[in-house]
Amino acid sequence: MINRKPNISVDVQKRVNSAVKKLKYRVNLRAKSLVQNSSNIVGVIAADITNPPISIFIDALSARFHEKGVGILLGNSRNDIHKEFEFIDLFTARKARGIIFTGEKITEEHVKKLNICNIPILVVDQDHEELNCPAIVFDNYQASYDVVKLLIKKGHRDIGFISCPTEDKHAGFLRQKGYRDALFDNGIQLNRALLQYAEFTMESGYKAMEKMIKNFKSIPSVIFGATDNIAIGAMKYLHEKEYSIPGDISVFGFDNIPVSSKLIPSLSSVELDHYKSGIFAADLFFQMTDSKFPDGIKKVIFKHKIILRESCR
Amino acid sequence: MINRKPNISVDVQKRVNSAVKKLKYRVNLRAKSLVQNSSNIVGVIAADITNPPISIFIDALSARFHEKGVGILLGNSRNDIHKEFEFIDLFTARKARGIIFTGEKITEEHVKKLNICNIPILVVDQDHEELNCPAIVFDNYQASYDVVKLLIKKGHRDIGFISCPTEDKHAGFLRQKGYRDALFDNGIQLNRALLQYAEFTMESGYKAMEKMIKNFKSIPSVIFGATDNIAIGAMKYLHEKEYSIPGDISVFGFDNIPVSSKLIPSLSSVELDHYKSGIFAADLFFQMTDSKFPDGIKKVIFKHKIILRESCR
DNA sequence: TTGAAAGCGCTAACAG
DNA sequence: CTGTTAGCGCTTTCAA
């Protein structure tokens, strides 16, 4: 009655509505979901909600989901895989309509768990051969390769790279591989002192920069950070040591987070439009759950764009 | 049986467990929640999840909630009050254990809706006299007053302020009031050209800075942005116009977001520890829902700290 | 100690 | 077109 069937007289509607108000009636969505066996909730697992690429992605997701009346159950794992496993179990137990996974790594255990939980899954910014679900990614390898090629074309030879952990296949392994291969293809030998590792924080980029300067006897002509956060930390260290950017040394980042264009000097970077990928992810997800979907998509690759700014010459 | 009662033989446990595995049994938390009439889900309404203070707060919340096995239903409103109302209804209908509200403004309609929805509510970074629930805030008025007093003590007289929208009582109205009152108390008359308005974005801070420079015939000796984002935008504009910071003009921010210490020059700011307030909020929330709570707290005020960095002299 | 039955609030199906 | 009923999967209660 309450669920406005096609042909009900206006009078009845009025009476029902007033009764609803008087009795302060509220539907109980749990009961509804129980009987309909579908919950209008989607579980979103994110490695770190404070990381701009991820929060922007979720922002986009949530806009679309809200339009469709679907709620987001947030699983913020802080990159702890055990938490991620628990979230997967929790979301399955709550009969979420599906799971959107944006963790930073996918282990064999992830694959096992995700493959058996029997609800639609969408993986973002990662992929895995044995994972039986569509993935939305950027071409991190090519983007990184393109940047290094560009740097070489600009005359740079001593190109320092600060990598993320390679457990992260996309932001870690593939970006580093792009760097290595571009060097190799252009006849430049990898100098181990010029390849340092960091986490995803600015602080960590700062320390990696410090290490590189100490290990490498001279200074590199450009630093390529695997994320903007890392590059920002590196810039800070270089500034403290009174190197001028880009006078003495150029800096390149990756992600093009909002602050990068406002830095002084503004940071060159690779733009990955996480907002757009979030909107797309939501739409793809709905196609999957509404099963109008051809069910043939394995991977969707989004465009990247190199953005040259003051920090690099 | 599955819910491990005290006295069950090891043998039975084993048999149950193997049966559980074989049949791939999974609890249905919706059914459980329906019969127990409590859902282990909390609704979190946030004005903008991409805004660092908010994402850091939610990061902290989610850590604590995960420990207690409580899920977060995310209501990212993008500051749209109608979405916020819908989230309130949705969370009530889902019988959330409670709602944590971090919107940027609280209207009369918010008060009405929140006061009748009859589940525990916690308001963060805002408050409202007629809202019948505890609030966790920072003393935005005092913090802003303190900054301006400090600036005056340092010899500044032409102090520009870029405000957020005053509908936001705390980040908007109170920070501006602190600015106005500190000027007044120190015998400095407010110059309308030195008070500009912006939204919460860097871009918006940039534009407000442009406007101020154009309206004010000379240049102010310091710019105080109501948020770090605004201050970052202002710095960018000043840099483009080739003013040196802090040589020609000092800049002060508010929030101390992670990037502020890494800027060049590093940005002076007011530290509000949103991570700590998030942890506290979660704990207070549990006390409220477990109703061990004395139920007498009206407001909790967290400490702020002024952080002087290179951008201000 | 164990098993059966009632009922949480809702919807879908069916009977009137 | 309206009202009744069964049952979603679980916990709690009560009987065996």
PDB file of C-alpha atoms in Angstrom, chain B residues 54-210:
ATOM      1  CA  ILE B  54      37.378  15.224   7.016  1.00  0.00           C
ATOM      2  CA  SER B  55      39.113  12.253   5.448  1.00  0.00           C
ATOM      3  CA  ILE B  56      41.570  12.138   8.323  1.00  0.00           C
ATOM      4  CA  PHE B  57      38.711  12.220  10.792  1.00  0.00           C
ATOM      5  CA  ILE B  58      36.970   9.357   9.003  1.00  0.00           C
ATOM      6  CA  ASP B  59      40.211   7.442   8.818  1.00  0.00           C
ATOM      7  CA  ALA B  60      40.452   7.575  12.594  1.00  0.00           C
ATOM      8  CA  LEU B  61      36.790   6.743  13.055  1.00  0.00           C
ATOM      9  CA  SER B  62      37.038   3.750  10.796  1.00  0.00           C
ATOM     10  CA  ALA B  63      40.038   2.377  12.659  1.00  0.00           C
ATOM     11  CA  ARG B  64      38.128   2.364  15.931  1.00  0.00           C
ATOM     12  CA  PHE B  65      34.893   1.134  14.427  1.00  0.00           C
ATOM     13  CA  HIS B  66      36.641  -1.745  12.750  1.00  0.00           C
ATOM     14  CA  GLU B  67      38.068  -2.855  16.076  1.00  0.00           C
ATOM     15  CA  LYS B  68      34.544  -3.064  17.428  1.00  0.00           C
ATOM     16  CA  GLY B  69      33.183  -4.786  14.341  1.00  0.00           C
ATOM     17  CA  VAL B  70      31.006  -1.851  13.441  1.00  0.00           C
ATOM     18  CA  GLY B  71      30.566  -0.904   9.802  1.00  0.00           C
ATOM     19  CA  ILE B  72      30.493   2.605   8.372  1.00  0.00           C
ATOM     20  CA  LEU B  73      27.767   3.662   6.007  1.00  0.00           C
ATOM     21  CA  LEU B  74      29.214   6.642   4.204  1.00  0.00           C
ATOM     22  CA  GLY B  75      27.081   9.649   3.352  1.00  0.00           C
ATOM     23  CA  ASN B  76      29.237  11.963   1.290  1.00  0.00           C
ATOM     24  CA  SER B  77      27.016  14.982   0.775  1.00  0.00           C
ATOM     25  CA  ARG B  78      29.300  17.366  -1.113  1.00  0.00           C
ATOM     26  CA  ASN B  79      27.699  19.932   1.104  1.00  0.00           C
ATOM     27  CA  ASP B  80      24.255  19.412  -0.390  1.00  0.00           C
ATOM     28  CA  ILE B  81      21.843  19.635   2.505  1.00  0.00           C
ATOM     29  CA  HIS B  82      19.139  17.724   0.684  1.00  0.00           C
ATOM     30  CA  LYS B  83      21.464  14.807   0.302  1.00  0.00           C
ATOM     31  CA  GLU B  84      22.195  15.105   3.988  1.00  0.00           C
ATOM     32  CA  PHE B  85      18.494  14.876   4.798  1.00  0.00           C
ATOM     33  CA  GLU B  86      18.182  11.827   2.609  1.00  0.00           C
ATOM     34  CA  PHE B  87      21.132  10.226   4.337  1.00  0.00           C
ATOM     35  CA  ILE B  88      19.536  10.855   7.704  1.00  0.00           C
ATOM     36  CA  ASP B  89      16.353   9.133   6.532  1.00  0.00           C
ATOM     37  CA  LEU B  90      18.274   6.291   4.946  1.00  0.00           C
ATOM     38  CA  PHE B  91      20.382   5.673   8.021  1.00  0.00           C
ATOM     39  CA  THR B  92      17.334   5.697  10.237  1.00  0.00           C
ATOM     40  CA  ALA B  93      15.519   3.301   7.931  1.00  0.00           C
ATOM     41  CA  ARG B  94      18.497   0.976   8.006  1.00  0.00           C
ATOM     42  CA  LYS B  95      18.375   1.203  11.788  1.00  0.00           C
ATOM     43  CA  ALA B  96      21.931   2.393  12.060  1.00  0.00           C
ATOM     44  CA  ARG B  97      23.266   2.360  15.595  1.00  0.00           C
ATOM     45  CA  GLY B  98      23.696   6.067  15.273  1.00  0.00           C
ATOM     46  CA  ILE B  99      24.791   8.930  13.100  1.00  0.00           C
ATOM     47  CA  ILE B 100      27.969  10.929  13.107  1.00  0.00           C
ATOM     48  CA  PHE B 101      27.462  14.244  11.416  1.00  0.00           C
ATOM     49  CA  THR B 102      30.295  16.307   9.957  1.00  0.00           C
ATOM     50  CA  GLY B 103      28.446  18.585   7.639  1.00  0.00           C
ATOM     51  CA  GLU B 104      29.575  22.127   7.053  1.00  0.00           C
ATOM     52  CA  LYS B 105      26.377  23.739   8.164  1.00  0.00           C
ATOM     53  CA  ILE B 106      23.459  22.950  10.398  1.00  0.00           C
ATOM     54  CA  THR B 107      20.174  24.521   9.369  1.00  0.00           C
ATOM     55  CA  GLU B 108      16.881  24.593  11.252  1.00  0.00           C
ATOM     56  CA  GLU B 109      15.772  21.731   9.056  1.00  0.00           C
ATOM     57  CA  HIS B 110      18.788  19.714  10.125  1.00  0.00           C
ATOM     58  CA  VAL B 111      17.874  20.328  13.731  1.00  0.00           C
ATOM     59  CA  LYS B 112      14.313  19.219  13.175  1.00  0.00           C
ATOM     60  CA  LYS B 113      15.277  16.072  11.316  1.00  0.00           C
ATOM     61  CA  LEU B 114      18.083  15.099  13.639  1.00  0.00           C
ATOM     62  CA  ASN B 115      16.089  15.711  16.789  1.00  0.00           C
ATOM     63  CA  ILE B 116      13.291  13.366  15.806  1.00  0.00           C
ATOM     64  CA  CYS B 117      15.174  10.466  14.333  1.00  0.00           C
ATOM     65  CA  ASN B 118      15.589   8.881  17.689  1.00  0.00           C
ATOM     66  CA  ILE B 119      18.996   7.254  17.367  1.00  0.00           C
ATOM     67  CA  PRO B 120      22.234   8.452  18.980  1.00  0.00           C
ATOM     68  CA  ILE B 121      23.774  11.361  17.105  1.00  0.00           C
ATOM     69  CA  LEU B 122      27.169  12.949  17.418  1.00  0.00           C
ATOM     70  CA  VAL B 123      27.961  16.236  15.749  1.00  0.00           C
ATOM     71  CA  VAL B 124      31.528  17.036  14.813  1.00  0.00           C
ATOM     72  CA  ASP B 125      33.114  20.380  13.925  1.00  0.00           C
ATOM     73  CA  GLN B 126      29.740  22.073  14.297  1.00  0.00           C
ATOM     74  CA  ASP B 127      27.202  22.674  16.990  1.00  0.00           C
ATOM     75  CA  HIS B 128      23.768  24.165  17.399  1.00  0.00           C
ATOM     76  CA  GLU B 129      22.001  25.305  20.524  1.00  0.00           C
ATOM     77  CA  GLU B 130      18.791  23.460  19.799  1.00  0.00           C
ATOM     78  CA  LEU B 131      20.408  20.274  18.691  1.00  0.00           C
ATOM     79  CA  ASN B 132      19.877  17.743  21.376  1.00  0.00           C
ATOM     80  CA  CYS B 133      23.139  15.809  21.087  1.00  0.00           C
ATOM     81  CA  PRO B 134      26.789  16.103  22.053  1.00  0.00           C
ATOM     82  CA  ALA B 135      29.188  18.012  19.811  1.00  0.00           C
ATOM     83  CA  ILE B 136      32.922  17.663  19.355  1.00  0.00           C
ATOM     84  CA  VAL B 137      34.580  20.863  18.226  1.00  0.00           C
ATOM     85  CA  PHE B 138      37.737  22.871  18.169  1.00  0.00           C
ATOM     86  CA  ASP B 139      37.697  26.396  19.505  1.00  0.00           C
ATOM     87  CA  ASN B 140      37.772  27.988  16.094  1.00  0.00           C
ATOM     88  CA  TYR B 141      36.991  31.429  17.450  1.00  0.00           C
ATOM     89  CA  GLN B 142      39.812  31.456  19.954  1.00  0.00           C
ATOM     90  CA  ALA B 143      42.284  29.907  17.527  1.00  0.00           C
ATOM     91  CA  SER B 144      41.591  32.535  14.925  1.00  0.00           C
ATOM     92  CA  TYR B 145      41.697  35.284  17.539  1.00  0.00           C
ATOM     93  CA  ASP B 146      45.047  33.981  18.762  1.00  0.00           C
ATOM     94  CA  VAL B 147      46.535  33.973  15.277  1.00  0.00           C
ATOM     95  CA  VAL B 148      45.488  37.534  14.572  1.00  0.00           C
ATOM     96  CA  LYS B 149      46.714  38.671  17.968  1.00  0.00           C
ATOM     97  CA  LEU B 150      50.054  37.059  17.194  1.00  0.00           C
ATOM     98  CA  LEU B 151      50.208  38.725  13.806  1.00  0.00           C
ATOM     99  CA  ILE B 152      49.533  42.110  15.370  1.00  0.00           C
ATOM    100  CA  LYS B 153      52.182  41.475  17.976  1.00  0.00           C
ATOM    101  CA  LYS B 154      54.600  40.740  15.149  1.00  0.00           C
ATOM    102  CA  GLY B 155      53.895  44.210  13.813  1.00  0.00           C
ATOM    103  CA  HIS B 156      51.358  43.430  11.118  1.00  0.00           C
ATOM    104  CA  ARG B 157      48.608  45.987  10.620  1.00  0.00           C
ATOM    105  CA  ASP B 158      47.204  45.366   7.149  1.00  0.00           C
ATOM    106  CA  ILE B 159      45.937  41.885   7.816  1.00  0.00           C
ATOM    107  CA  GLY B 160      43.945  40.338   4.992  1.00  0.00           C
ATOM    108  CA  PHE B 161      41.487  37.597   5.799  1.00  0.00           C
ATOM    109  CA  ILE B 162      39.948  35.165   3.346  1.00  0.00           C
ATOM    110  CA  SER B 163      36.878  33.662   4.919  1.00  0.00           C
ATOM    111  CA  CYS B 164      34.908  30.531   4.173  1.00  0.00           C
ATOM    112  CA  PRO B 165      31.140  30.816   3.812  1.00  0.00           C
ATOM    113  CA  THR B 166      29.697  31.915   7.141  1.00  0.00           C
ATOM    114  CA  GLU B 167      26.910  29.355   6.895  1.00  0.00           C
ATOM    115  CA  ASP B 168      29.625  27.119   8.230  1.00  0.00           C
ATOM    116  CA  LYS B 169      29.454  28.322  11.786  1.00  0.00           C
ATOM    117  CA  HIS B 170      32.829  27.030  12.834  1.00  0.00           C
ATOM    118  CA  ALA B 171      35.194  27.241   9.885  1.00  0.00           C
ATOM    119  CA  GLY B 172      33.270  30.183   8.467  1.00  0.00           C
ATOM    120  CA  PHE B 173      31.555  32.388  11.006  1.00  0.00           C
ATOM    121  CA  LEU B 174      33.667  31.796  14.103  1.00  0.00           C
ATOM    122  CA  ARG B 175      37.038  32.029  12.393  1.00  0.00           C
ATOM    123  CA  GLN B 176      35.989  35.291  10.835  1.00  0.00           C
ATOM    124  CA  LYS B 177      34.646  36.560  14.121  1.00  0.00           C
ATOM    125  CA  GLY B 178      37.964  35.759  15.782  1.00  0.00           C
ATOM    126  CA  TYR B 179      39.645  37.849  13.128  1.00  0.00           C
ATOM    127  CA  ARG B 180      37.240  40.764  13.540  1.00  0.00           C
ATOM    128  CA  ASP B 181      37.337  40.772  17.312  1.00  0.00           C
ATOM    129  CA  ALA B 182      41.104  40.551  17.513  1.00  0.00           C
ATOM    130  CA  LEU B 183      41.393  43.522  15.194  1.00  0.00           C
ATOM    131  CA  PHE B 184      38.842  45.468  17.200  1.00  0.00           C
ATOM    132  CA  ASP B 185      40.394  44.642  20.556  1.00  0.00           C
ATOM    133  CA  ASN B 186      43.710  45.926  19.280  1.00  0.00           C
ATOM    134  CA  GLY B 187      42.348  49.140  17.922  1.00  0.00           C
ATOM    135  CA  ILE B 188      42.609  48.222  14.266  1.00  0.00           C
ATOM    136  CA  GLN B 189      39.684  49.119  12.117  1.00  0.00           C
ATOM    137  CA  LEU B 190      38.377  46.489   9.753  1.00  0.00           C
ATOM    138  CA  ASN B 191      39.077  47.376   6.135  1.00  0.00           C
ATOM    139  CA  ARG B 192      36.400  45.839   3.960  1.00  0.00           C
ATOM    140  CA  ALA B 193      38.844  45.401   1.098  1.00  0.00           C
ATOM    141  CA  LEU B 194      40.929  43.134   3.299  1.00  0.00           C
ATOM    142  CA  LEU B 195      38.093  40.725   4.005  1.00  0.00           C
ATOM    143  CA  GLN B 196      37.280  38.433   1.110  1.00  0.00           C
ATOM    144  CA  TYR B 197      35.231  35.280   0.758  1.00  0.00           C
ATOM    145  CA  ALA B 198      36.070  31.926  -0.726  1.00  0.00           C
ATOM    146  CA  GLU B 199      34.781  28.385  -0.835  1.00  0.00           C
ATOM    147  CA  PHE B 200      36.843  25.524   0.553  1.00  0.00           C
ATOM    148  CA  THR B 201      39.001  25.007  -2.506  1.00  0.00           C
ATOM    149  CA  MET B 202      42.468  26.205  -3.444  1.00  0.00           C
ATOM    150  CA  GLU B 203      41.119  27.630  -6.672  1.00  0.00           C
ATOM    151  CA  SER B 204      38.676  29.698  -4.733  1.00  0.00           C
ATOM    152  CA  GLY B 205      41.424  30.987  -2.438  1.00  0.00           C
ATOM    153  CA  TYR B 206      43.396  31.979  -5.505  1.00  0.00           C
ATOM    154  CA  LYS B 207      40.523  34.057  -6.838  1.00  0.00           C
ATOM    155  CA  ALA B 208      39.772  35.692  -3.505  1.00  0.00           C
ATOM    156  CA  MET B 209      43.415  36.702  -3.244  1.00  0.00           C
ATOM    157  CA  GLU B 210      43.250  38.254  -6.685  1.00  0.00           C
TER     158      GLU B 210
END
